[in-house]
Amino acid sequence: MLSKKTKYGLKALTFIARTGDDVPVQVSAIAKSEQIPQKFLEGILLTLRKAGILGSKKGKHGGYYLRSTPSDIKMTDVMRVLEGPIAMVPCVSLNYYEKCDDCPDEHACSVHKLMIEVRDSTLKVFRNKTLGDLSQV
Amino acid sequence: MLSKKTKYGLKALTFIARTGDDVPVQVSAIAKSEQIPQKFLEGILLTLRKAGILGSKKGKHGGYYLRSTPSDIKMTDVMRVLEGPIAMVPCVSLNYYEKCDDCPDEHACSVHKLMIEVRDSTLKVFRNKTLGDLSQV
DNA sequence: TGTAATCCCTACTAAATTGATAGGATTAAT
DNA sequence: ATTAATCCTATCAATTTAGTAGGGATTACA
């Protein structure tokens, strides 16, 4: 299941991308328009900023803005920041690899082989999708 | 993340498929070989039996066996039984569709569109994989 | 017929995760 | 100064996950 965090994060990014201007977008505006609990959203946008996807401006008339043009923001990056590893098991994760406790031999593991295929097919989707695609009407 | 339940279930099915004979396979044998807590595994195999994927025989020399040949057991079915919906959000699920509370218009939702692509690509993998493929050495 | 092996079923539990909420500190514009 | 914003930490309730416990029902076979 996709977490609410990811869902909200994607919606927020889309909203910011659609706004388009150079002025920062306030959390309150996003929260209201997308029906997201504001305090919860604050944390999500903070995460995206720390990951370098969003920039922020504090104080009055502050808010969040994209650090790159939407078509340069790849879903692989966004999803990894919001949802974590794309692989369904650590032993097939490219960025967060971890050996299974059980599996004596990874290459003989049926689950491993299956999950590599799932990972690759999901990666293909995320690599070919940018925020620009998402925010197109 | 793939749940342990699913992981164990897939390993157990693979084990049974590899055993191959007509004699039922005991939970204890699977648990030992695959390093799965036996009581936990019992419940998983029960689920698979209730879903019609496994058959069982009670009493001495009892155990579990496949209801179809491995190459007829599709991953779509297995995954749905063990892990639940293949879609990452209910609003793009083929078998467990549910409208989102928030989304006023599904077709305008950026998350929706993205998740349909992920679902389709994952489905393609599961539709083309059978237990027969998994259990090949 | 008795006994051991096996699946079957329900209930319980500890730990982790999720989806928030609360309260305030910090910063900047006016 | 005041106001409007982000930033940060802590807390919490509900849910899910992973596993345990205990026994019931069924069957093979000595």
XYZ file of C-alpha atoms (C1' of nucleotides) in Angstrom:
334
model
C 0.000 0.000 0.000
C 1.082 3.498 -0.793
C 1.384 5.488 2.411
C -0.608 8.648 2.939
C 2.681 10.424 3.273
C 3.636 9.523 -0.284
C 0.209 10.207 -1.650
C 0.056 13.610 -0.003
C 3.598 14.361 -1.046
C 2.893 13.602 -4.692
C -0.246 15.703 -4.633
C 1.586 18.566 -3.025
C 4.397 18.426 -5.573
C 1.870 18.360 -8.373
C 0.117 21.359 -6.883
C 3.334 23.310 -6.627
C 4.319 22.356 -10.165
C 0.958 23.482 -11.491
C 1.157 26.818 -9.720
C 4.218 27.361 -11.782
C 5.108 30.899 -10.771
C 8.274 31.920 -9.047
C 6.492 32.802 -5.836
C 6.712 30.193 -3.081
C 3.575 28.226 -2.325
C 2.352 28.117 1.261
C 1.628 24.887 3.072
C -1.770 26.243 4.034
C -2.740 26.738 0.401
C -1.753 23.214 -0.534
C -3.398 21.689 2.507
C -6.650 23.457 1.799
C -6.772 22.703 -1.896
C -5.732 19.065 -1.623
C -7.548 18.292 1.614
C -4.447 17.314 3.537
C -4.037 17.869 7.308
C -1.776 20.893 7.390
C 0.509 19.853 10.216
C 1.038 16.478 8.632
C 1.829 18.105 5.320
C 4.373 20.396 6.969
C 6.458 17.385 7.889
C 6.213 15.902 4.433
C 7.348 19.063 2.695
C 10.169 19.348 5.167
C 11.330 15.913 4.145
C 11.197 16.861 0.494
C 13.180 19.981 1.201
C 15.846 18.122 3.130
C 16.108 15.729 0.209
C 16.786 18.651 -2.089
C 13.635 18.378 -4.146
C 11.987 21.448 -2.676
C 13.412 24.743 -1.564
C 11.798 26.935 1.057
C 11.556 30.505 2.130
C 10.781 31.364 5.714
C 8.762 34.156 7.203
C 5.961 36.203 5.745
C 5.278 35.425 2.093
C 7.415 32.377 2.495
C 6.617 28.897 1.278
C 7.932 26.073 -0.849
C 9.140 25.943 -4.442
C 10.665 23.357 -6.753
C 14.436 23.221 -6.967
C 14.314 21.977 -10.571
C 11.894 22.226 -13.432
C 9.135 19.622 -13.137
C 10.403 17.631 -16.104
C 13.722 17.173 -14.328
C 12.189 15.756 -11.162
C 12.144 12.020 -11.617
C 9.683 9.762 -9.853
C 12.498 7.434 -8.819
C 13.871 10.181 -6.611
C 10.551 11.353 -5.279
C 9.373 7.848 -4.468
C 12.608 6.916 -2.727
C 12.377 9.997 -0.536
C 8.727 9.582 0.337
C 8.097 5.850 0.281
C 11.571 4.456 0.764
C 13.133 1.632 -1.258
C 11.417 0.766 -4.500
C 12.237 -2.919 -4.147
C 9.794 -5.032 -2.174
C 12.575 -6.889 -0.369
C 15.889 -5.466 0.837
C 17.835 -8.246 -0.866
C 16.924 -6.863 -4.293
C 17.208 -3.195 -3.427
C 19.708 -1.219 -5.469
C 20.044 1.605 -2.972
C 19.345 -0.096 0.320
C 20.627 -3.623 -0.180
C 20.539 -5.957 2.778
C 21.033 -9.690 2.986
C 18.167 -11.831 4.220
C 18.674 -13.621 7.515
C 17.162 -16.787 6.191
C 18.326 -17.229 2.562
C 21.577 -19.181 2.536
C 21.958 -18.609 -1.201
C 20.335 -15.580 -2.715
C 20.645 -16.792 -6.277
C 18.752 -19.960 -5.480
C 15.900 -18.071 -3.838
C 12.673 -18.089 -5.812
C 11.379 -14.978 -4.083
C 14.544 -13.114 -4.913
C 14.244 -13.838 -8.621
C 10.609 -12.818 -8.744
C 11.182 -9.621 -6.829
C 14.005 -8.566 -9.118
C 11.584 -8.632 -12.000
C 9.016 -6.628 -10.083
C 11.636 -4.102 -9.078
C 12.863 -3.674 -12.623
C 9.419 -3.222 -14.052
C 8.485 -0.677 -11.401
C 11.762 1.150 -11.861
C 11.085 1.412 -15.557
C 7.867 3.265 -14.833
C 9.398 5.622 -12.286
C 12.423 6.347 -14.432
C 10.247 7.395 -17.311
C 7.951 9.598 -15.279
C 8.677 13.064 -14.051
C 6.721 15.558 -12.034
C 6.150 17.277 -15.344
C 4.173 14.284 -16.578
C 2.170 14.107 -13.378
C 1.196 17.735 -13.397
C 0.009 17.763 -16.959
C -3.720 18.334 -17.135
C 7.574 -4.031 1.626
C 6.745 -7.642 1.033
C 5.330 -9.172 4.197
C 6.952 -12.179 5.818
C 3.696 -13.960 5.254
C 4.028 -13.601 1.504
C 7.699 -14.378 1.505
C 7.206 -17.514 3.568
C 4.204 -18.504 1.491
C 6.134 -18.246 -1.748
C 9.021 -20.222 -0.331
C 6.675 -22.897 0.949
C 4.915 -23.195 -2.394
C 8.243 -23.446 -4.151
C 9.318 -26.162 -1.743
C 6.164 -28.152 -2.336
C 6.470 -27.728 -6.094
C 10.061 -28.923 -6.009
C 9.190 -31.977 -3.961
C 7.046 -32.907 -6.855
C 5.769 -36.285 -5.736
C 2.192 -37.123 -5.069
C 2.727 -37.517 -1.353
C 1.653 -34.559 0.762
C 4.382 -32.412 2.270
C 4.314 -31.788 6.007
C 4.411 -28.321 7.497
C 7.251 -29.416 9.739
C 9.410 -30.381 6.762
C 8.857 -27.038 5.059
C 9.408 -25.069 8.242
C 12.660 -26.832 8.927
C 14.057 -26.598 5.439
C 13.045 -22.993 4.827
C 13.666 -21.717 8.344
C 10.133 -20.558 8.938
C 8.445 -20.588 12.380
C 6.222 -23.630 12.115
C 3.120 -22.266 13.801
C 3.251 -19.165 11.678
C 3.621 -21.258 8.559
C 0.619 -23.363 9.524
C -1.590 -20.330 9.257
C -0.157 -19.316 5.919
C -0.688 -22.729 4.365
C -4.201 -22.744 5.728
C -4.863 -19.505 3.889
C -3.503 -20.962 0.682
C -5.668 -24.017 1.114
C -8.796 -21.972 1.719
C -7.973 -20.018 -1.428
C -7.912 -23.256 -3.374
C -4.241 -23.188 -4.233
C -3.262 -25.978 -1.881
C -5.054 -29.136 -0.881
C -4.481 -30.894 2.406
C -4.688 -34.285 3.992
C -5.148 -34.636 7.706
C -3.772 -37.150 10.159
C -0.669 -39.248 10.073
C 1.221 -38.934 6.795
C -0.936 -35.968 6.009
C 0.286 -32.662 4.648
C -0.190 -30.203 1.847
C -0.089 -30.618 -1.914
C -0.678 -28.424 -4.942
C -4.128 -28.411 -6.455
C -2.777 -27.683 -9.940
C 0.471 -28.261 -11.734
C 3.026 -25.574 -10.880
C 2.884 -24.063 -14.344
C -0.828 -23.445 -13.890
C -0.426 -21.557 -10.636
C -0.150 -17.909 -11.564
C 1.602 -15.351 -9.424
C -1.332 -12.983 -9.740
C -3.447 -15.425 -7.779
C -0.799 -16.305 -5.237
C 0.101 -12.681 -4.582
C -3.501 -11.606 -4.209
C -4.109 -14.331 -1.658
C -0.966 -13.707 0.344
C -0.271 -10.016 -0.029
C -3.666 -8.631 -0.960
C -4.368 -6.173 -3.777
C -1.627 -5.740 -6.329
C -2.433 -2.065 -6.810
C -0.767 0.382 -4.439
C -3.934 2.407 -3.982
C -7.499 1.098 -3.794
C -8.672 3.550 -6.454
C -6.683 1.713 -9.131
C -7.342 -1.796 -7.885
C -9.039 -4.108 -10.347
C -10.283 -6.547 -7.744
C -10.707 -4.373 -4.679
C -11.645 -0.976 -6.098
C -12.508 1.746 -3.654
C -12.936 5.451 -4.184
C -10.623 7.834 -2.358
C -12.205 10.071 0.246
C -10.225 13.061 -0.874
C -10.075 12.917 -4.708
C -13.046 14.784 -6.154
C -12.144 13.669 -9.666
C -10.189 10.483 -10.075
C -9.229 11.160 -13.654
C -7.645 14.455 -12.715
C -5.562 12.889 -9.937
C -1.874 12.702 -10.675
C -1.328 9.910 -8.193
C -4.080 7.872 -9.789
C -2.513 8.058 -13.221
C 0.926 7.127 -11.949
C -0.350 4.224 -9.914
C -2.251 2.782 -12.849
C 1.015 2.487 -14.707
C 2.722 0.849 -11.763
C -0.146 -1.564 -11.351
C -0.101 -2.538 -15.017
C 3.598 -3.107 -15.082
C 3.498 -5.217 -11.941
C 0.543 -7.175 -13.241
C 2.434 -7.950 -16.398
C 5.162 -9.583 -14.340
C 2.800 -11.599 -12.177
C 0.673 -12.698 -15.107
C 3.684 -14.106 -16.879
C 5.091 -15.923 -13.891
C 3.910 -19.200 -12.488
C 5.011 -21.326 -9.607
C 6.640 -23.482 -12.231
C 8.979 -20.638 -13.137
C 9.776 -19.961 -9.494
C 10.602 -23.530 -8.669
C 12.948 -24.014 -11.563
C 16.486 -24.490 -10.328
C -8.424 -49.900 20.086
C -4.937 -46.819 21.349
C -1.507 -43.698 20.171
C 1.162 -40.749 17.609
C 1.240 -37.637 13.885
C -0.809 -34.269 11.466
C -3.797 -30.478 10.045
C -7.248 -27.084 11.930
C -8.878 -23.212 14.621
C -9.137 -19.357 17.924
C -7.234 -16.249 20.863
C -3.623 -13.603 22.444
C 0.516 -10.523 22.443
C 4.681 -7.550 21.642
C 6.739 -4.556 18.518
C 6.691 -1.597 14.753
C 4.510 1.554 11.682
C 1.246 4.939 10.309
C -1.255 9.024 10.466
C -1.812 12.181 12.713
C -1.779 16.299 16.698
C 0.373 19.775 19.977
C 3.172 23.388 21.090
C 6.263 26.247 20.382
C 11.035 28.229 18.195
C 12.800 30.698 14.416
C 12.776 33.756 10.571
C 11.374 37.451 7.529
C 8.245 41.199 5.602
C 5.728 45.175 6.555
C 6.334 45.245 16.967
C 3.261 42.410 14.602
C 2.116 38.988 11.674
C 2.796 35.139 8.788
C 5.317 31.728 7.578
C 8.641 27.615 8.034
C 11.004 24.569 11.313
C 11.497 21.204 14.978
C 10.479 17.853 18.694
C 7.542 15.183 21.241
C 3.565 12.617 21.831
C -0.311 9.541 20.754
C -4.012 6.303 19.097
C -5.007 2.943 15.777
C -3.548 -0.509 12.893
C -0.706 -4.029 11.124
C 2.749 -7.479 11.491
C 4.984 -11.415 13.133
C 4.702 -14.637 16.083
C 3.089 -17.688 20.265
C -0.068 -20.703 22.900
C -3.147 -24.198 23.477
C -5.798 -27.320 22.224
C -9.448 -29.845 18.798
C -10.252 -33.000 15.007
C -8.759 -36.458 11.955
C -6.167 -40.254 10.194
C -2.658 -44.152 9.828
C -1.134 -47.938 11.736
C 0.588 -51.113 15.369
